[in-house]
Coordinates of C-alpha atoms in Angstrom, one line a residue:
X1 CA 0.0 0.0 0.0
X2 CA 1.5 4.3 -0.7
X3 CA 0.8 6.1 1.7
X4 CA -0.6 9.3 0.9
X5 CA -0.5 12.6 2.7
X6 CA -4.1 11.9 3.1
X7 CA -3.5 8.6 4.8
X8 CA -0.8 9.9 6.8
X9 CA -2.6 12.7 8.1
X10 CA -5.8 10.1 9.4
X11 CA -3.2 8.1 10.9
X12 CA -1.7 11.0 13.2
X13 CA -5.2 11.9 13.6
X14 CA -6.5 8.5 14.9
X15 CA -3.4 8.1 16.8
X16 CA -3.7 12.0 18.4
X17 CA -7.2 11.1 19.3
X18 CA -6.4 7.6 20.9
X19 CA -3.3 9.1 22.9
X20 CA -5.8 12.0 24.4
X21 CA -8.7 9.0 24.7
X22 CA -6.1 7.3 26.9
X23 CA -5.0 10.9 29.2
X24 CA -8.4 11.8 29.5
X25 CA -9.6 8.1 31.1
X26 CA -6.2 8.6 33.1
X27 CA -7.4 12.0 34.6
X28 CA -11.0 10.6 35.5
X29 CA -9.5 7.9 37.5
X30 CA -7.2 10.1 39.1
X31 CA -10.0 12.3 39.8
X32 CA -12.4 9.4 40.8
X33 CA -9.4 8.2 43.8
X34 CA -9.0 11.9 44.5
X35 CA -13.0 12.0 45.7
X36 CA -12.6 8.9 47.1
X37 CA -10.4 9.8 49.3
X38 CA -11.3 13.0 50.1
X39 CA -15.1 11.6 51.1
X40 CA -13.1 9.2 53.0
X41 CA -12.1 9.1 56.3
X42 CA -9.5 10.4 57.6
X43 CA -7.4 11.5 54.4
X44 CA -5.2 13.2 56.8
X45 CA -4.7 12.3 60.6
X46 CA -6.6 14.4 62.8
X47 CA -6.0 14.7 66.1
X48 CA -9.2 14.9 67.4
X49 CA -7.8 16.5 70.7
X50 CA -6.2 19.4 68.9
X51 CA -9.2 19.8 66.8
X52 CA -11.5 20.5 70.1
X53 CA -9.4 22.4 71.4
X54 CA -9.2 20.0 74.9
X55 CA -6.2 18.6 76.8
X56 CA -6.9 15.0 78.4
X57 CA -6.1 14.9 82.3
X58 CA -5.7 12.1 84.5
X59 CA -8.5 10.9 86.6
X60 CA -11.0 11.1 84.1
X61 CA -11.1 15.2 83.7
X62 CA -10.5 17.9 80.4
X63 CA -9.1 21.5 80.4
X64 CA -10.8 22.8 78.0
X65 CA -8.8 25.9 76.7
X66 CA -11.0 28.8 77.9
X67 CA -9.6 31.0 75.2
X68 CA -11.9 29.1 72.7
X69 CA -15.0 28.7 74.6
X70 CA -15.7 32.4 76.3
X71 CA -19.0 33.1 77.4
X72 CA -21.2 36.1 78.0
X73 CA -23.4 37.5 80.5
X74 CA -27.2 38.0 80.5
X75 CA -29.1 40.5 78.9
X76 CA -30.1 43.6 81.4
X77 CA -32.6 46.1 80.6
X78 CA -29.3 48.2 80.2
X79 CA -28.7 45.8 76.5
X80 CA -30.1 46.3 73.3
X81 CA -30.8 42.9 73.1
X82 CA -34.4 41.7 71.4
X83 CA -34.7 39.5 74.6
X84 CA -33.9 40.1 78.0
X85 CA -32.2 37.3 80.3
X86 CA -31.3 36.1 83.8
X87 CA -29.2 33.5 85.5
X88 CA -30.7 31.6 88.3
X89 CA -29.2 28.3 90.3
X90 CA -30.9 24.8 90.2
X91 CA -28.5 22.9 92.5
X92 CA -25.7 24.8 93.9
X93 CA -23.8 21.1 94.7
X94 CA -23.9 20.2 90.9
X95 CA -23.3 23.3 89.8
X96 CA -26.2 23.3 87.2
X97 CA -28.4 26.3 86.4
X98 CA -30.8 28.0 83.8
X99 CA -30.5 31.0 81.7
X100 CA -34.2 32.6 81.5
X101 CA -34.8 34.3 78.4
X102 CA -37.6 36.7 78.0
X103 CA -38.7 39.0 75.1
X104 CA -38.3 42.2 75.9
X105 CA -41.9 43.3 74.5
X106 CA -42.9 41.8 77.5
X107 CA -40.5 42.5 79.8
X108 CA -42.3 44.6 82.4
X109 CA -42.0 42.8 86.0
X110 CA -44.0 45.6 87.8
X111 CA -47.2 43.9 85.4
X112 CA -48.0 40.4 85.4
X113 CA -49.0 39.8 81.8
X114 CA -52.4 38.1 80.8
X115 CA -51.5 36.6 78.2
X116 CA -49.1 33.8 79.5
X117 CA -46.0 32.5 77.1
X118 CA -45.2 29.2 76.1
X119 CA -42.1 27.7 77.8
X120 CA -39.7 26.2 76.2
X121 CA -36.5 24.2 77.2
X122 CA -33.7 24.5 75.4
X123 CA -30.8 22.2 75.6
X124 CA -27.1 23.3 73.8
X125 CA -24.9 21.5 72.0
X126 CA -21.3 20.3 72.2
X127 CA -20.9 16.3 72.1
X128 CA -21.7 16.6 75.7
X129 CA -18.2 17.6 76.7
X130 CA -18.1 21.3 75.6
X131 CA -19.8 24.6 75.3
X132 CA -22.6 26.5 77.9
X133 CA -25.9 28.0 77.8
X134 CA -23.8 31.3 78.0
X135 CA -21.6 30.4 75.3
X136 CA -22.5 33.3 72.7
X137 CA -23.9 31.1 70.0
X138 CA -26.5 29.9 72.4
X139 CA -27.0 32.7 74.0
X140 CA -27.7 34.8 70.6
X141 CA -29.7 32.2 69.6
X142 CA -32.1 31.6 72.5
X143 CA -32.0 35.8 72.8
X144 CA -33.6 36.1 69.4
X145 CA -35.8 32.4 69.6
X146 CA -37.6 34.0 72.4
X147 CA -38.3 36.8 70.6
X148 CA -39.7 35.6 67.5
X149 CA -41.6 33.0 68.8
X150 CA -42.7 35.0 72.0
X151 CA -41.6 32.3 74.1
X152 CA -40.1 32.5 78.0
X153 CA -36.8 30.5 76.9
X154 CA -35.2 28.6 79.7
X155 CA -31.9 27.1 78.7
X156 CA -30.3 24.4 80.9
X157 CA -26.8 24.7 82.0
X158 CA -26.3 20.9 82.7
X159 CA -23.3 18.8 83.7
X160 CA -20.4 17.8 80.9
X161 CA -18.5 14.7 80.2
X162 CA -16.1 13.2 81.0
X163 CA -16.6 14.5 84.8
X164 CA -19.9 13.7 84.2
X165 CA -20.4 10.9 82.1
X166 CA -24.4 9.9 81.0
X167 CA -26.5 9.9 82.2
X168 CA -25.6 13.1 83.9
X169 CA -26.9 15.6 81.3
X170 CA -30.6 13.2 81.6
X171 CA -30.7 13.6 85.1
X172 CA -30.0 17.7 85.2
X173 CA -32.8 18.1 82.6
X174 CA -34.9 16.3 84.2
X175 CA -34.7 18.2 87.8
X176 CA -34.9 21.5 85.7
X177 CA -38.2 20.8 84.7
X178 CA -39.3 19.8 88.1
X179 CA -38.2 23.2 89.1
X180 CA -39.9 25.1 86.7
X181 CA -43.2 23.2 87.0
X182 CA -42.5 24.7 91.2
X183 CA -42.5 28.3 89.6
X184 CA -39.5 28.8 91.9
X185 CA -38.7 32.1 89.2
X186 CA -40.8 34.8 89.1
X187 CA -40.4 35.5 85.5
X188 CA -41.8 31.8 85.0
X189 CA -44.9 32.7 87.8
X190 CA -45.8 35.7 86.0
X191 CA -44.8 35.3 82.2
X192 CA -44.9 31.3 81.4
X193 CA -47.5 29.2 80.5
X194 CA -47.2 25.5 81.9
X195 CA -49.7 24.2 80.1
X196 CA -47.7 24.6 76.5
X197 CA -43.8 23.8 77.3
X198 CA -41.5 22.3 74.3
X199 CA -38.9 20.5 74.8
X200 CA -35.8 21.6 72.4
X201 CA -32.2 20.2 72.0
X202 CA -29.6 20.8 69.9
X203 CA -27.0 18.3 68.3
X204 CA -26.0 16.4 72.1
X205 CA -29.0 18.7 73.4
X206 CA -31.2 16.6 70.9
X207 CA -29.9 13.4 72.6
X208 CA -30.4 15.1 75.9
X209 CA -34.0 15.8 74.7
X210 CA -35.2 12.4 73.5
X211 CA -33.7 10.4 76.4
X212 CA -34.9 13.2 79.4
X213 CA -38.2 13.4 77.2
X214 CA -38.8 9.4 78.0
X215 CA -38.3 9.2 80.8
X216 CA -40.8 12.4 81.7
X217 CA -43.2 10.9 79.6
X218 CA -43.4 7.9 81.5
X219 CA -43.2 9.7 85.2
X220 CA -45.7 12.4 83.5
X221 CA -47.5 12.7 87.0
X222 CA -44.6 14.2 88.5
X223 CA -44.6 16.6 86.2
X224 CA -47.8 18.8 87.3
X225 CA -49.1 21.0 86.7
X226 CA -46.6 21.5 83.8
X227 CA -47.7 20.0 80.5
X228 CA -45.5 18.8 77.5
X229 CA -46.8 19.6 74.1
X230 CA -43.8 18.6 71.6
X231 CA -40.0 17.8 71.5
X232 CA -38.0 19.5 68.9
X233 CA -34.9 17.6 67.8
X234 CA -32.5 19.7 66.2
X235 CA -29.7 17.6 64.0
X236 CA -30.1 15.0 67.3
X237 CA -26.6 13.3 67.7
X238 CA -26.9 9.5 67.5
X239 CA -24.6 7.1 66.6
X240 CA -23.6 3.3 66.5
X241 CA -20.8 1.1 65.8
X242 CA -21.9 0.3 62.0
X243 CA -21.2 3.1 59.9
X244 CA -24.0 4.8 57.9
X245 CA -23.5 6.0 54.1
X246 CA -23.3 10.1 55.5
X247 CA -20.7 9.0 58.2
X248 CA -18.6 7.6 55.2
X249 CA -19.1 10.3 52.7
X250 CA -18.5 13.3 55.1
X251 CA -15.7 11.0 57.2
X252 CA -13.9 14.4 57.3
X253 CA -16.4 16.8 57.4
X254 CA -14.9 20.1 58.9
X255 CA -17.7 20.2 61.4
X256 CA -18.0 17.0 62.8
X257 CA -15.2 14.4 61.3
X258 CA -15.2 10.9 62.1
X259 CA -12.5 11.1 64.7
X260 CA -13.9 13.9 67.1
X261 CA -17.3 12.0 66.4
X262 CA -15.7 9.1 68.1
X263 CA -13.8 10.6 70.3
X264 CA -16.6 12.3 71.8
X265 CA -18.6 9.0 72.5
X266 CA -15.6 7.5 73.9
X267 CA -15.4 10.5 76.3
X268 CA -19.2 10.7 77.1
X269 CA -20.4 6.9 77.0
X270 CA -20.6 5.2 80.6
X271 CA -17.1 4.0 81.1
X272 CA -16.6 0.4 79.7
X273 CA -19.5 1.2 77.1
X274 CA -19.5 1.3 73.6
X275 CA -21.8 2.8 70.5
X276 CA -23.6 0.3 71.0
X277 CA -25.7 1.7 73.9
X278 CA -28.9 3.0 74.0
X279 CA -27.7 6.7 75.3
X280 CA -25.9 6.4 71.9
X281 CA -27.8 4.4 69.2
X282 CA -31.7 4.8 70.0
X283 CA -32.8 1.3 68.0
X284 CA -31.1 -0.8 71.2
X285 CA -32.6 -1.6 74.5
X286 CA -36.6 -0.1 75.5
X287 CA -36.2 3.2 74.2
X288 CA -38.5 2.5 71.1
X289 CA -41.1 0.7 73.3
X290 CA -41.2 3.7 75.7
X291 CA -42.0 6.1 72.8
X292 CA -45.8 4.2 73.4
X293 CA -46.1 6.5 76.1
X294 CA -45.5 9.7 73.9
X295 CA -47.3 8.8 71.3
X296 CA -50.3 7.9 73.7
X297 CA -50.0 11.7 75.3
X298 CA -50.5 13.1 72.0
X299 CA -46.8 14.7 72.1
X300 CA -46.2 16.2 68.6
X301 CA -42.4 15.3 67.3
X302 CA -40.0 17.9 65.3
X303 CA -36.7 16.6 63.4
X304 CA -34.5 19.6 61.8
X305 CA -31.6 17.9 60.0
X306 CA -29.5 18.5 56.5
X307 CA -27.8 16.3 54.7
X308 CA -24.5 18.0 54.8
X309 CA -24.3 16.5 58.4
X310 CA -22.5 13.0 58.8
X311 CA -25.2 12.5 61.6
X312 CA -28.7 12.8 58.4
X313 CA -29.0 9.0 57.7
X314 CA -29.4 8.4 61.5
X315 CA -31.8 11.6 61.6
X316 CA -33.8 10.4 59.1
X317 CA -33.9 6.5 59.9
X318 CA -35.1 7.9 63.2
X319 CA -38.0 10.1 61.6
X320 CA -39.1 6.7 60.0
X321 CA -39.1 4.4 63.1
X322 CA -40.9 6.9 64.7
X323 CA -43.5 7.3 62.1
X324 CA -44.0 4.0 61.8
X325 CA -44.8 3.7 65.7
X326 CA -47.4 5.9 65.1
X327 CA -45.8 9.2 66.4
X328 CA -46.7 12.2 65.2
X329 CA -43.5 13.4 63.5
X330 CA -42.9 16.8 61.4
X331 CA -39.2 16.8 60.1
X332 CA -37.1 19.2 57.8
X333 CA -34.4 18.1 56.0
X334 CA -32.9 20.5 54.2
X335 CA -30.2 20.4 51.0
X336 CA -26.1 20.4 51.7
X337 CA -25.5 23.0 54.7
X338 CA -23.5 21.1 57.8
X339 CA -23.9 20.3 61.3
X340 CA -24.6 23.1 63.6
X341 CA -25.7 25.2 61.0
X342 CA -29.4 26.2 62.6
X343 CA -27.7 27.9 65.5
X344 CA -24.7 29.3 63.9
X345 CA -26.2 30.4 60.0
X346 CA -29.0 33.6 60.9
X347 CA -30.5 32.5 57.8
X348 CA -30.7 29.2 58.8
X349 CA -31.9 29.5 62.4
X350 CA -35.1 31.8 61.0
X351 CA -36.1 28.8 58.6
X352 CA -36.1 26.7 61.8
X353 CA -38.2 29.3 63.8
X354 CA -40.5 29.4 61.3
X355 CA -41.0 25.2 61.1
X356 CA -41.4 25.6 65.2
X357 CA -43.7 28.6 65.4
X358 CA -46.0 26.7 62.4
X359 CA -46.4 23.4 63.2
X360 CA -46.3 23.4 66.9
X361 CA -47.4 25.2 70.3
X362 CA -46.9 28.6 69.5
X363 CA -50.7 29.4 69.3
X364 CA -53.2 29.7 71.5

């Protein structure tokens, strides 16, 4: 056969095209184990220590560099705050307390309202080893939750791990709703309404929520005069020893990697425990069977969760199982964002005071 500049040129030109065939399936692979291993965990060690900003002491305790966890005060009349706010004890031996929250529309002690608020109980964040209610991001955000839902807020200053391992945090919830169905605070006498009261948790606070919630609903008669209406669970934190596909594909999620997921468990858990626990995965033990009792009181549920957070597939599995028990369950999952976001995003924390204030007791 001649070849001909014609057949010489198709050659290269197959050849060209073959060679970039061959770079470009080279670069999608490359790319393919790039993702892969970014969505994977632990690309890079983390120490989940450094990343928390803790230093592990013996006998069981953590310093917990105060540099990054400052808090701030109440709220005087003196503020500009939307919401005024106090701090009164619950038990001076366990050092546990509330932070009273209270718009400031209504704020005007020398009148006792007649038109009484809904009470709500909020529970903050932090793997149960960090953070306060007067850490600022909780205290902004219960500041302006009161507000806009025209709610008398009462967030729970409860004991952390590892001093205080669960059920600690169940326990401190747990007396500080005895005290405020006692009216032992005068905004709570004058302002707050105990026949609508919410129960609302954030990440751990969720977890703090569902377990303290139980266990009131089945010892309801202690409870009077005060009466639960709903329990809000904000991106609950739940876990278990099998991995879920979120877990894996956010394994170092900047908020909440695997490691300081773990590490937070193992600090938390009753000592010798392991995921497998009910205080940590909710489908073990009686929990499920004692959710008969909630659904029997007519308790409505809320789930807030994205799927950005390594913790959705256990937030919505939990929305199911609950459903299916016959529970009364709103839930909002919304689109990327990432754990914490519905305290620490404005934008974010109006859409979820918006799902509250519509679908539960904020009306008379």
């Amino acid at each position: 056969m001649i070849r001909t500049p014609t057949t010489t040129t198709t050659a290269a030109v197959i050849t060209t095209v073959l060679l970039f065939l061959v770079i470009l399936l080279i670069t999608i692979q490359q790319l393919l184990q790039s993702q892969k291993m970014s969505t994977s965990p632990n690309p890079t060690p983390i120490n989940p220590y450094k990343r928390l900003h803790i230093i592990p002491n013996s006998y069981g305790t953590l310093t917990r560099l105060p540099e990054f966890f400052p808090t701030v005060p109440p709220s005087t009349t003196n503020s500009t705050a939307l919401s005024l706010s106090k701090d009164v004890v619950i038990n001076t031996e366990k050092n546990t307390w509330v932070r009273i929250f209270l718009p400031r529309n209504v704020s005007d002690l020398e009148t006792s309202s007649s038109k009484k608020l809904p009470i709500l109980l909020f529970i903050h964040g932090g793997g149960f080893i960090l953070c306060s209610a007067a850490s600022p991001v909780f205290h902004e955000f219960c500041t302006n939750m009161a507000s806009r839902l025209s709610a008398l807020v009462i967030s729970v200053e409860y004991r952390l791990a590892p001093e205080h391992r669960l059920p600690a945090p169940y326990d401190d919830v747990l007396e500080a709703l005895t005290w405020v169905k006692e009216r032992k605070d005068e905004w709570i006498t004058k302002h707050g309404d105990l026949s609508r009261c919410v129960l609302m948790g954030e990440s751990a606070g969720g977890n703090i929520v569902y377990h303290a919630g139980l266990k009131a609903a089945n010892q309801i008669n202690d409870f009077k005069p005060l009466i639960i209406k709903a329990m809000i669970l904000i991106q609950p934190y739940f876990g278990g020893v099998d991995r879920t596909e979120s877990e894996i594909r956010l394994g170092n999620d900047v908020a909440l990697p695997l490691v300081v997921n773990d590490l937070m468990w193992d600090l938390a858990l009753p000592v010798g425990s392991n995921r497998t626990h009910e205080y940590c995965d909710p489908f073990v033990g009686d929990g499920l069977k004692l959710w008969d009792r909630v659904r029997d009181l007519g308790w409505e549920i809320g789930v807030a969760g994205c799927d950005g957070d390594p913790l959705f597939d256990r937030n919505v599995e939990l929305v199911k199982v609950l459903e299916r028990r016959g529970l009364s369950v709103r839930a909002m999952f919304d689109k990327g964002g990432s754990h914490g976001m519905f305290v620490s995003d404005i934008s974010k924390t109006i859409e979820l005071f918006e799902f509250v204030n519509k679908f539960f007791i904020f009306k008379d």
